[in-house]
Structures are given as C-alpha cells and as structure tokens.
Amino acid sequence: MPHDKLWQCFLTNADSNKPEPKSVSRLDNLGMDSAKLQCCFRAATMTCQRLCIKTYSNEWEETWGDFDRQCQYQLAESPMLRCLAE
C-alpha cells in the first residue's frame, strides 16, 4: 500500500501539521520557579531585586558575584534572604 499515490500523500503529510509542544511553565525560559521569584520581590532595593532574579535564573553565572557582594550580607535584605533559604 505505501507505493499507492494516495497512501504516499497521507504518509508524507502525517507529521507536517503537528504543533510544536509548548512548555507547561515558564521555568524552562526563566530558569527559576515562582517561589524563588516571590522571594526576589521581597528585596529592599531594586538593585538586589534585579540581581536576585538574574542570580536565581539562567543568568546566574554573570550575576552571582554581584549578588553576593551587594545583597547577601545586607541587613535590609533579610526578608528576601530568609525566603530564599527556605
């Protein structure tokens, strides 16, 4: 049957209309879960919030040092840091 022209049409077009699978969550794109994101929103300063989001996402290699120096030991950032530790 595969040699029949009608079947060749069906067999060659069978996979062409399949949609691409969609990611269920933004975790693949962002690299962080919603719990860590909520912790980052507890930052006292916008700088630490931005660094937290980047540090706990796919960009952690670029920002880990800055996050450590500017935010990790700041008393004002305690709520964010406690949340991240949980």
Short mmCIF file of N, CA and C in Angstrom, two decimals:
data_model
loop_
_atom_site.label_atom_id
_atom_site.label_comp_id
_atom_site.label_asym_id
_atom_site.label_seq_id
_atom_site.Cartn_x
_atom_site.Cartn_y
_atom_site.Cartn_z
N MET A 1 0.79 -1.21 0.00
CA MET A 1 0.00 0.00 0.00
C MET A 1 0.83 1.28 0.00
N PRO A 2 1.98 1.34 0.68
CA PRO A 2 2.74 2.59 0.68
C PRO A 2 3.15 3.04 -0.71
N HIS A 3 3.16 2.14 -1.67
CA HIS A 3 3.53 2.54 -3.03
C HIS A 3 2.37 3.21 -3.77
N ASP A 4 1.16 3.10 -3.24
CA ASP A 4 -0.01 3.74 -3.85
C ASP A 4 0.09 5.25 -3.62
N LYS A 5 -0.17 6.05 -4.64
CA LYS A 5 -0.03 7.51 -4.55
C LYS A 5 -0.90 8.12 -3.46
N LEU A 6 -2.10 7.60 -3.28
CA LEU A 6 -2.98 8.11 -2.24
C LEU A 6 -2.36 7.92 -0.86
N TRP A 7 -1.82 6.75 -0.59
CA TRP A 7 -1.21 6.49 0.72
C TRP A 7 0.07 7.28 0.89
N GLN A 8 0.82 7.49 -0.17
CA GLN A 8 2.04 8.29 -0.08
C GLN A 8 1.71 9.70 0.38
N CYS A 9 0.62 10.24 -0.11
CA CYS A 9 0.20 11.58 0.29
C CYS A 9 -0.10 11.62 1.79
N PHE A 10 -0.85 10.64 2.28
CA PHE A 10 -1.18 10.59 3.70
C PHE A 10 0.06 10.41 4.57
N LEU A 11 0.93 9.52 4.15
CA LEU A 11 2.11 9.21 4.96
C LEU A 11 3.11 10.35 4.99
N THR A 12 3.28 11.06 3.91
CA THR A 12 4.25 12.15 3.90
C THR A 12 3.74 13.38 4.62
N ASN A 13 2.44 13.57 4.69
CA ASN A 13 1.88 14.76 5.34
C ASN A 13 1.40 14.49 6.75
N ALA A 14 1.57 13.30 7.24
CA ALA A 14 1.04 12.94 8.56
C ALA A 14 1.64 13.78 9.67
N ASP A 15 2.93 14.06 9.63
CA ASP A 15 3.59 14.79 10.71
C ASP A 15 3.71 16.29 10.45
N SER A 16 3.35 16.75 9.29
CA SER A 16 3.59 18.15 8.95
C SER A 16 2.68 19.12 9.69
N ASN A 17 1.52 18.70 10.16
CA ASN A 17 0.59 19.61 10.82
C ASN A 17 0.62 19.52 12.34
N LYS A 18 1.55 18.78 12.89
CA LYS A 18 1.64 18.67 14.35
C LYS A 18 2.18 19.97 14.92
N PRO A 19 1.50 20.54 15.91
CA PRO A 19 2.03 21.76 16.52
C PRO A 19 3.24 21.45 17.39
N GLU A 20 4.08 22.44 17.56
CA GLU A 20 5.24 22.30 18.43
C GLU A 20 4.75 22.18 19.87
N PRO A 21 5.35 21.31 20.66
CA PRO A 21 4.93 21.20 22.06
C PRO A 21 5.26 22.49 22.81
N LYS A 22 4.32 22.93 23.62
CA LYS A 22 4.52 24.15 24.40
C LYS A 22 5.00 23.79 25.79
N SER A 23 5.83 24.65 26.32
CA SER A 23 6.31 24.44 27.68
C SER A 23 5.17 24.68 28.65
N VAL A 24 5.06 23.84 29.64
CA VAL A 24 3.97 23.96 30.60
C VAL A 24 4.20 25.15 31.52
N SER A 25 5.43 25.41 31.84
CA SER A 25 5.71 26.52 32.75
C SER A 25 6.77 27.43 32.16
N ARG A 26 6.96 28.55 32.80
CA ARG A 26 7.99 29.48 32.37
C ARG A 26 9.35 29.09 32.93
N LEU A 27 9.38 28.02 33.70
CA LEU A 27 10.62 27.58 34.33
C LEU A 27 11.71 27.33 33.30
N ASP A 28 11.36 26.75 32.16
CA ASP A 28 12.36 26.48 31.13
C ASP A 28 12.97 27.77 30.59
N ASN A 29 12.15 28.78 30.39
CA ASN A 29 12.65 30.04 29.85
C ASN A 29 13.36 30.87 30.91
N LEU A 30 12.75 30.99 32.05
CA LEU A 30 13.29 31.84 33.10
C LEU A 30 14.35 31.13 33.90
N GLY A 31 14.18 29.86 34.14
CA GLY A 31 15.15 29.10 34.91
C GLY A 31 14.91 29.15 36.40
N MET A 32 13.81 29.71 36.83
CA MET A 32 13.52 29.77 38.26
C MET A 32 12.05 29.47 38.48
N ASP A 33 11.75 28.98 39.66
CA ASP A 33 10.35 28.70 39.96
C ASP A 33 9.68 29.93 40.57
N SER A 34 8.38 29.88 40.70
CA SER A 34 7.63 31.04 41.18
C SER A 34 7.93 31.35 42.64
N ALA A 35 8.31 30.35 43.44
CA ALA A 35 8.64 30.60 44.85
C ALA A 35 9.88 31.48 44.96
N LYS A 36 10.91 31.16 44.19
CA LYS A 36 12.13 31.98 44.22
C LYS A 36 11.85 33.38 43.68
N LEU A 37 11.01 33.47 42.67
CA LEU A 37 10.65 34.77 42.11
C LEU A 37 9.96 35.63 43.17
N GLN A 38 9.06 35.03 43.94
CA GLN A 38 8.38 35.77 45.01
C GLN A 38 9.39 36.22 46.06
N CYS A 39 10.38 35.41 46.35
CA CYS A 39 11.41 35.80 47.31
C CYS A 39 12.18 37.01 46.80
N CYS A 40 12.50 37.01 45.53
CA CYS A 40 13.24 38.14 44.95
C CYS A 40 12.43 39.43 45.05
N PHE A 41 11.11 39.33 44.98
CA PHE A 41 10.27 40.53 45.10
C PHE A 41 10.26 41.09 46.52
N ARG A 42 10.81 40.36 47.48
CA ARG A 42 10.92 40.86 48.86
C ARG A 42 12.18 41.68 49.09
N ALA A 43 12.98 41.85 48.07
CA ALA A 43 14.21 42.64 48.20
C ALA A 43 13.88 44.07 48.59
N ALA A 44 14.75 44.64 49.41
CA ALA A 44 14.54 46.01 49.88
C ALA A 44 14.92 47.03 48.81
N THR A 45 15.85 46.70 47.95
CA THR A 45 16.28 47.63 46.91
C THR A 45 16.02 47.03 45.53
N MET A 46 15.83 47.88 44.57
CA MET A 46 15.61 47.43 43.20
C MET A 46 16.86 46.73 42.65
N THR A 47 18.03 47.20 43.08
CA THR A 47 19.27 46.58 42.63
C THR A 47 19.33 45.12 43.06
N CYS A 48 19.02 44.87 44.34
CA CYS A 48 19.05 43.49 44.83
C CYS A 48 17.93 42.65 44.23
N GLN A 49 16.80 43.27 43.97
CA GLN A 49 15.71 42.54 43.32
C GLN A 49 16.14 42.08 41.92
N ARG A 50 16.73 42.98 41.18
CA ARG A 50 17.20 42.66 39.82
C ARG A 50 18.30 41.60 39.87
N LEU A 51 19.25 41.77 40.79
CA LEU A 51 20.34 40.80 40.90
C LEU A 51 19.83 39.44 41.36
N CYS A 52 18.85 39.43 42.25
CA CYS A 52 18.27 38.18 42.73
C CYS A 52 17.61 37.43 41.58
N ILE A 53 16.81 38.14 40.81
CA ILE A 53 16.12 37.50 39.68
C ILE A 53 17.13 36.93 38.69
N LYS A 54 18.17 37.68 38.40
CA LYS A 54 19.17 37.19 37.46
C LYS A 54 20.00 36.06 38.06
N THR A 55 20.31 36.16 39.36
CA THR A 55 21.13 35.14 40.01
C THR A 55 20.41 33.81 40.10
N TYR A 56 19.12 33.84 40.38
CA TYR A 56 18.36 32.60 40.52
C TYR A 56 17.65 32.19 39.23
N SER A 57 18.12 32.74 38.11
CA SER A 57 17.58 32.34 36.80
C SER A 57 18.72 31.72 35.99
N ASN A 58 18.55 31.69 34.70
CA ASN A 58 19.57 31.12 33.82
C ASN A 58 20.82 31.99 33.70
N GLU A 59 20.78 33.20 34.24
CA GLU A 59 21.91 34.13 34.11
C GLU A 59 22.78 34.15 35.36
N TRP A 60 22.72 33.12 36.20
CA TRP A 60 23.39 33.15 37.49
C TRP A 60 24.90 33.31 37.39
N GLU A 61 25.52 32.80 36.36
CA GLU A 61 26.98 32.89 36.23
C GLU A 61 27.45 34.34 36.13
N GLU A 62 26.64 35.17 35.51
CA GLU A 62 27.02 36.56 35.28
C GLU A 62 26.82 37.42 36.52
N THR A 63 25.88 37.06 37.40
CA THR A 63 25.50 37.98 38.47
C THR A 63 25.76 37.46 39.88
N TRP A 64 26.20 36.21 40.02
CA TRP A 64 26.35 35.65 41.36
C TRP A 64 27.30 36.49 42.22
N GLY A 65 28.43 36.90 41.69
CA GLY A 65 29.39 37.70 42.45
C GLY A 65 28.81 39.03 42.90
N ASP A 66 28.11 39.71 42.01
CA ASP A 66 27.48 40.99 42.36
C ASP A 66 26.41 40.80 43.42
N PHE A 67 25.60 39.76 43.28
CA PHE A 67 24.55 39.49 44.26
C PHE A 67 25.18 39.20 45.62
N ASP A 68 26.24 38.43 45.63
CA ASP A 68 26.92 38.09 46.88
C ASP A 68 27.49 39.34 47.55
N ARG A 69 28.16 40.19 46.80
CA ARG A 69 28.78 41.39 47.36
C ARG A 69 27.76 42.44 47.79
N GLN A 70 26.75 42.68 46.97
CA GLN A 70 25.85 43.81 47.22
C GLN A 70 24.62 43.46 48.06
N CYS A 71 24.23 42.20 48.12
CA CYS A 71 22.95 41.88 48.76
C CYS A 71 23.04 40.83 49.86
N GLN A 72 23.91 39.87 49.72
CA GLN A 72 23.93 38.70 50.59
C GLN A 72 24.13 39.04 52.06
N TYR A 73 24.83 40.09 52.38
CA TYR A 73 25.15 40.40 53.78
C TYR A 73 24.53 41.71 54.25
N GLN A 74 23.53 42.19 53.54
CA GLN A 74 22.86 43.43 53.91
C GLN A 74 21.68 43.13 54.83
N LEU A 75 21.64 43.78 55.98
CA LEU A 75 20.57 43.55 56.95
C LEU A 75 19.20 43.87 56.36
N ALA A 76 19.13 44.88 55.53
CA ALA A 76 17.85 45.28 54.93
C ALA A 76 17.29 44.19 54.01
N GLU A 77 18.14 43.32 53.53
CA GLU A 77 17.71 42.26 52.61
C GLU A 77 17.35 40.95 53.33
N SER A 78 17.26 41.00 54.65
CA SER A 78 16.96 39.79 55.44
C SER A 78 15.68 39.07 55.01
N PRO A 79 14.56 39.77 54.78
CA PRO A 79 13.35 39.05 54.36
C PRO A 79 13.55 38.24 53.07
N MET A 80 14.22 38.84 52.12
CA MET A 80 14.48 38.13 50.86
C MET A 80 15.40 36.94 51.10
N LEU A 81 16.46 37.13 51.87
CA LEU A 81 17.43 36.07 52.10
C LEU A 81 16.84 34.91 52.90
N ARG A 82 16.00 35.23 53.89
CA ARG A 82 15.34 34.17 54.66
C ARG A 82 14.41 33.36 53.76
N CYS A 83 13.69 34.06 52.92
CA CYS A 83 12.78 33.40 51.98
C CYS A 83 13.55 32.47 51.04
N LEU A 84 14.66 32.93 50.52
CA LEU A 84 15.46 32.12 49.61
C LEU A 84 16.06 30.90 50.30
N ALA A 85 16.35 31.03 51.60
CA ALA A 85 16.94 29.93 52.35
C ALA A 85 15.93 28.82 52.65
N GLU A 86 14.65 29.16 52.65
CA GLU A 86 13.62 28.16 52.98
C GLU A 86 13.43 27.15 51.89
#
